[in-house]
Amino acid sequence: MNTTATALRFDGSRFRDVLGRFCTGVTIISAVHEGAPAGFACQSFTSLSLDPPLVSFAVSGTSASGARIERAGVFCATVLGADQADVCRRFGRSGGDKFAGVAWSPAEVTGSPRLAGGIAWVDCRIEKVFPAGDHRIVVGRVMDLSAPEGTEDAGPLLYYRGGFLGPQSGPRAVTGPVAAA
Ligand SMILES: Cc1cc2nc3c(=O)[nH]c(=O)nc-3n(C[C@H](O)[C@H](O)[C@H](O)COP(=O)(O)O)c2cc1C
């Protein structure tokens, strides 16, 4: 790990362990580049701005799929449901044909893959890319979004400390609002 002027008080393993305690959902960021789909599992996806509608994600500078998505200039984020850990594993590592046997349909505005079984889809045009350490922060302008009908109670896939949380962590486990209105 780069140590700049001051010696670091932690190593990469400690960094991963502590930051891994921040639980997130998981998306598949995907696009069609030169006629073929590209995609990768992404936990750094987040909502960024309402007006204008922006989202962002961070992608490793070594990600081949990320480079193809940037070249496509568009992407769709599929938010994975609780039963899609297998999809996450497949899209979370390099190599193989990640899309073999995976059902998807083109998003209406950008044509980027919307993976079947997702609990939400966010269709975007890439607005800006910022270098950030060994990653790049990609900002997307939301062109369209949707969620399948009747899945309001479907739990999300939750990633925590390098593994997936069980179904007890679904929305029914929430006991009340985070803050009083
Ligand atoms: C749960 C999970 C979350 C991930 N989140 C990110 C992420 O936010 N950014 C990233 O660059 N890679 C992330 N990865 C790793 C990429 O998915 C992986 O490096 C990529 O699929 C490599 O394939 P590629 O060589 O086709 O790019 C994540 C992996 C998993 C399993």
PDB file of N, CA, C and O and ligand atoms in Angstrom, residues 26 39-45 58-60 62-66 88-95 98 135 159 164, ligand 1:
ATOM      1  N   VAL A  26     -25.745  -5.150  -3.301  1.00  0.00           N
ATOM      2  CA  VAL A  26     -24.859  -5.467  -4.419  1.00  0.00           C
ATOM      3  C   VAL A  26     -25.603  -5.198  -5.725  1.00  0.00           C
ATOM      4  O   VAL A  26     -26.785  -5.533  -5.856  1.00  0.00           O
ATOM      5  N   GLY A  39     -20.058  -6.999 -17.693  1.00  0.00           N
ATOM      6  CA  GLY A  39     -20.636  -6.659 -16.389  1.00  0.00           C
ATOM      7  C   GLY A  39     -19.758  -7.122 -15.252  1.00  0.00           C
ATOM      8  O   GLY A  39     -18.947  -8.023 -15.400  1.00  0.00           O
ATOM      9  N   PHE A  40     -19.940  -6.487 -14.100  1.00  0.00           N
ATOM     10  CA  PHE A  40     -19.216  -6.904 -12.896  1.00  0.00           C
ATOM     11  C   PHE A  40     -20.049  -6.599 -11.651  1.00  0.00           C
ATOM     12  O   PHE A  40     -20.872  -5.689 -11.643  1.00  0.00           O
ATOM     13  N   ALA A  41     -19.824  -7.420 -10.608  1.00  0.00           N
ATOM     14  CA  ALA A  41     -20.495  -7.189  -9.324  1.00  0.00           C
ATOM     15  C   ALA A  41     -19.916  -5.942  -8.688  1.00  0.00           C
ATOM     16  O   ALA A  41     -18.700  -5.733  -8.705  1.00  0.00           O
ATOM     17  N   CYS A  42     -20.795  -5.123  -8.103  1.00  0.00           N
ATOM     18  CA  CYS A  42     -20.352  -3.821  -7.603  1.00  0.00           C
ATOM     19  C   CYS A  42     -21.112  -3.443  -6.332  1.00  0.00           C
ATOM     20  O   CYS A  42     -22.335  -3.311  -6.351  1.00  0.00           O
ATOM     21  N   GLN A  43     -20.367  -3.269  -5.235  1.00  0.00           N
ATOM     22  CA  GLN A  43     -20.996  -2.860  -3.989  1.00  0.00           C
ATOM     23  C   GLN A  43     -20.871  -1.357  -3.752  1.00  0.00           C
ATOM     24  O   GLN A  43     -21.475  -0.827  -2.825  1.00  0.00           O
ATOM     25  N   SER A  44     -20.084  -0.669  -4.580  1.00  0.00           N
ATOM     26  CA  SER A  44     -19.847   0.763  -4.349  1.00  0.00           C
ATOM     27  C   SER A  44     -20.873   1.647  -5.044  1.00  0.00           C
ATOM     28  O   SER A  44     -20.776   2.881  -4.971  1.00  0.00           O
ATOM     29  N   PHE A  45     -21.852   1.031  -5.703  1.00  0.00           N
ATOM     30  CA  PHE A  45     -22.925   1.798  -6.348  1.00  0.00           C
ATOM     31  C   PHE A  45     -23.698   2.581  -5.289  1.00  0.00           C
ATOM     32  O   PHE A  45     -23.993   2.063  -4.217  1.00  0.00           O
ATOM     33  N   ALA A  58     -17.623   3.005  -7.961  1.00  0.00           N
ATOM     34  CA  ALA A  58     -16.163   3.006  -8.094  1.00  0.00           C
ATOM     35  C   ALA A  58     -15.755   1.699  -8.764  1.00  0.00           C
ATOM     36  O   ALA A  58     -16.253   0.628  -8.405  1.00  0.00           O
ATOM     37  N   VAL A  59     -14.858   1.808  -9.732  1.00  0.00           N
ATOM     38  CA  VAL A  59     -14.409   0.603 -10.441  1.00  0.00           C
ATOM     39  C   VAL A  59     -12.889   0.539 -10.407  1.00  0.00           C
ATOM     40  O   VAL A  59     -12.201   1.556 -10.582  1.00  0.00           O
ATOM     41  N   SER A  60     -12.391  -0.658 -10.178  1.00  0.00           N
ATOM     42  CA  SER A  60     -10.945  -0.861 -10.136  1.00  0.00           C
ATOM     43  C   SER A  60     -10.318  -0.532 -11.491  1.00  0.00           C
ATOM     44  O   SER A  60     -10.879  -0.870 -12.546  1.00  0.00           O
ATOM     45  N   THR A  62      -8.039  -2.038 -12.781  1.00  0.00           N
ATOM     46  CA  THR A  62      -7.650  -3.284 -13.450  1.00  0.00           C
ATOM     47  C   THR A  62      -8.848  -4.061 -13.993  1.00  0.00           C
ATOM     48  O   THR A  62      -8.672  -5.143 -14.545  1.00  0.00           O
ATOM     49  N   SER A  63     -10.052  -3.543 -13.829  1.00  0.00           N
ATOM     50  CA  SER A  63     -11.246  -4.278 -14.259  1.00  0.00           C
ATOM     51  C   SER A  63     -11.436  -4.188 -15.776  1.00  0.00           C
ATOM     52  O   SER A  63     -11.678  -3.111 -16.328  1.00  0.00           O
ATOM     53  N   ALA A  64     -11.344  -5.345 -16.436  1.00  0.00           N
ATOM     54  CA  ALA A  64     -11.556  -5.388 -17.889  1.00  0.00           C
ATOM     55  C   ALA A  64     -13.002  -5.029 -18.222  1.00  0.00           C
ATOM     56  O   ALA A  64     -13.277  -4.288 -19.177  1.00  0.00           O
ATOM     57  N   SER A  65     -13.925  -5.535 -17.413  1.00  0.00           N
ATOM     58  CA  SER A  65     -15.343  -5.231 -17.672  1.00  0.00           C
ATOM     59  C   SER A  65     -15.611  -3.751 -17.456  1.00  0.00           C
ATOM     60  O   SER A  65     -16.352  -3.129 -18.226  1.00  0.00           O
ATOM     61  N   GLY A  66     -14.994  -3.179 -16.422  1.00  0.00           N
ATOM     62  CA  GLY A  66     -15.172  -1.752 -16.170  1.00  0.00           C
ATOM     63  C   GLY A  66     -14.694  -0.910 -17.339  1.00  0.00           C
ATOM     64  O   GLY A  66     -15.347   0.066 -17.724  1.00  0.00           O
ATOM     65  N   CYS A  88     -24.107 -12.918  -8.069  1.00  0.00           N
ATOM     66  CA  CYS A  88     -23.032 -12.059  -7.539  1.00  0.00           C
ATOM     67  C   CYS A  88     -21.685 -12.759  -7.666  1.00  0.00           C
ATOM     68  O   CYS A  88     -20.702 -12.155  -8.099  1.00  0.00           O
ATOM     69  N   ARG A  89     -21.625 -14.029  -7.289  1.00  0.00           N
ATOM     70  CA  ARG A  89     -20.348 -14.762  -7.359  1.00  0.00           C
ATOM     71  C   ARG A  89     -19.856 -14.832  -8.799  1.00  0.00           C
ATOM     72  O   ARG A  89     -18.685 -14.627  -9.081  1.00  0.00           O
ATOM     73  N   ARG A  90     -20.747 -15.103  -9.726  1.00  0.00           N
ATOM     74  CA  ARG A  90     -20.366 -15.229 -11.134  1.00  0.00           C
ATOM     75  C   ARG A  90     -19.807 -13.919 -11.689  1.00  0.00           C
ATOM     76  O   ARG A  90     -18.827 -13.908 -12.417  1.00  0.00           O
ATOM     77  N   PHE A  91     -20.463 -12.800 -11.305  1.00  0.00           N
ATOM     78  CA  PHE A  91     -20.035 -11.491 -11.826  1.00  0.00           C
ATOM     79  C   PHE A  91     -18.966 -10.836 -10.946  1.00  0.00           C
ATOM     80  O   PHE A  91     -18.516  -9.744 -11.241  1.00  0.00           O
ATOM     81  N   GLY A  92     -18.579 -11.523  -9.872  1.00  0.00           N
ATOM     82  CA  GLY A  92     -17.629 -10.935  -8.939  1.00  0.00           C
ATOM     83  C   GLY A  92     -16.202 -11.377  -9.169  1.00  0.00           C
ATOM     84  O   GLY A  92     -15.323 -11.039  -8.373  1.00  0.00           O
ATOM     85  N   ARG A  93     -15.956 -12.131 -10.216  1.00  0.00           N
ATOM     86  CA  ARG A  93     -14.572 -12.529 -10.503  1.00  0.00           C
ATOM     87  C   ARG A  93     -14.330 -12.477 -12.011  1.00  0.00           C
ATOM     88  O   ARG A  93     -15.267 -12.576 -12.815  1.00  0.00           O
ATOM     89  N   SER A  94     -13.050 -12.378 -12.351  1.00  0.00           N
ATOM     90  CA  SER A  94     -12.668 -12.270 -13.762  1.00  0.00           C
ATOM     91  C   SER A  94     -12.818 -13.612 -14.462  1.00  0.00           C
ATOM     92  O   SER A  94     -12.753 -14.664 -13.838  1.00  0.00           O
ATOM     93  N   GLY A  95     -12.990 -13.517 -15.752  1.00  0.00           N
ATOM     94  CA  GLY A  95     -12.914 -14.707 -16.595  1.00  0.00           C
ATOM     95  C   GLY A  95     -14.232 -15.398 -16.840  1.00  0.00           C
ATOM     96  O   GLY A  95     -15.224 -15.141 -16.165  1.00  0.00           O
ATOM     97  N   LYS A  98     -19.444 -14.515 -18.321  1.00  0.00           N
ATOM     98  CA  LYS A  98     -20.294 -14.209 -17.176  1.00  0.00           C
ATOM     99  C   LYS A  98     -21.777 -14.266 -17.533  1.00  0.00           C
ATOM    100  O   LYS A  98     -22.608 -14.529 -16.678  1.00  0.00           O
ATOM    101  N   HIS A 135      -8.784   3.130  -8.089  1.00  0.00           N
ATOM    102  CA  HIS A 135     -10.111   3.004  -8.698  1.00  0.00           C
ATOM    103  C   HIS A 135     -10.446   4.254  -9.517  1.00  0.00           C
ATOM    104  O   HIS A 135      -9.703   5.231  -9.500  1.00  0.00           O
ATOM    105  N   TYR A 159     -24.177  -7.707   1.458  1.00  0.00           N
ATOM    106  CA  TYR A 159     -22.771  -8.129   1.490  1.00  0.00           C
ATOM    107  C   TYR A 159     -22.132  -7.542   2.736  1.00  0.00           C
ATOM    108  O   TYR A 159     -22.200  -6.335   2.986  1.00  0.00           O
ATOM    109  N   PHE A 164     -22.307 -13.103   2.520  1.00  0.00           N
ATOM    110  CA  PHE A 164     -23.678 -12.627   2.348  1.00  0.00           C
ATOM    111  C   PHE A 164     -24.461 -12.830   3.635  1.00  0.00           C
ATOM    112  O   PHE A 164     -24.309 -13.863   4.297  1.00  0.00           O
TER     113      PHE A 164
HETATM  114  C1  LIG B   1     -19.868  -8.407  -3.570  1.00  0.00           C
HETATM  115  C2  LIG B   1     -18.828  -7.831  -4.512  1.00  0.00           C
HETATM  116  C3  LIG B   1     -18.729  -6.458  -4.660  1.00  0.00           C
HETATM  117  C4  LIG B   1     -17.772  -5.898  -5.536  1.00  0.00           C
HETATM  118  N1  LIG B   1     -17.726  -4.540  -5.668  1.00  0.00           N
HETATM  119  C5  LIG B   1     -16.821  -3.992  -6.525  1.00  0.00           C
HETATM  120  C6  LIG B   1     -16.766  -2.591  -6.698  1.00  0.00           C
HETATM  121  O1  LIG B   1     -17.508  -1.819  -6.091  1.00  0.00           O
HETATM  122  N2  LIG B   1     -15.857  -2.093  -7.586  1.00  0.00           N
HETATM  123  C7  LIG B   1     -15.007  -2.915  -8.288  1.00  0.00           C
HETATM  124  O2  LIG B   1     -14.196  -2.417  -9.082  1.00  0.00           O
HETATM  125  N3  LIG B   1     -15.033  -4.261  -8.124  1.00  0.00           N
HETATM  126  C8  LIG B   1     -15.926  -4.812  -7.269  1.00  0.00           C
HETATM  127  N4  LIG B   1     -15.980  -6.166  -7.107  1.00  0.00           N
HETATM  128  C9  LIG B   1     -15.030  -6.997  -7.849  1.00  0.00           C
HETATM  129  C10 LIG B   1     -15.418  -7.114  -9.321  1.00  0.00           C
HETATM  130  O3  LIG B   1     -16.738  -7.625  -9.458  1.00  0.00           O
HETATM  131  C11 LIG B   1     -14.430  -8.023 -10.038  1.00  0.00           C
HETATM  132  O4  LIG B   1     -13.139  -7.510  -9.855  1.00  0.00           O
HETATM  133  C12 LIG B   1     -14.724  -8.069 -11.521  1.00  0.00           C
HETATM  134  O5  LIG B   1     -15.878  -8.851 -11.749  1.00  0.00           O
HETATM  135  C13 LIG B   1     -13.538  -8.651 -12.276  1.00  0.00           C
HETATM  136  O6  LIG B   1     -13.965  -9.000 -13.556  1.00  0.00           O
HETATM  137  P1  LIG B   1     -13.399  -8.289 -14.855  1.00  0.00           P
HETATM  138  O7  LIG B   1     -11.959  -8.731 -14.954  1.00  0.00           O
HETATM  139  O8  LIG B   1     -14.265  -8.857 -15.945  1.00  0.00           O
HETATM  140  O9  LIG B   1     -13.542  -6.818 -14.709  1.00  0.00           O
HETATM  141  C14 LIG B   1     -16.906  -6.749  -6.254  1.00  0.00           C
HETATM  142  C15 LIG B   1     -17.007  -8.146  -6.091  1.00  0.00           C
HETATM  143  C16 LIG B   1     -17.946  -8.677  -5.239  1.00  0.00           C
HETATM  144  C17 LIG B   1     -18.050 -10.184  -5.090  1.00  0.00           C
END
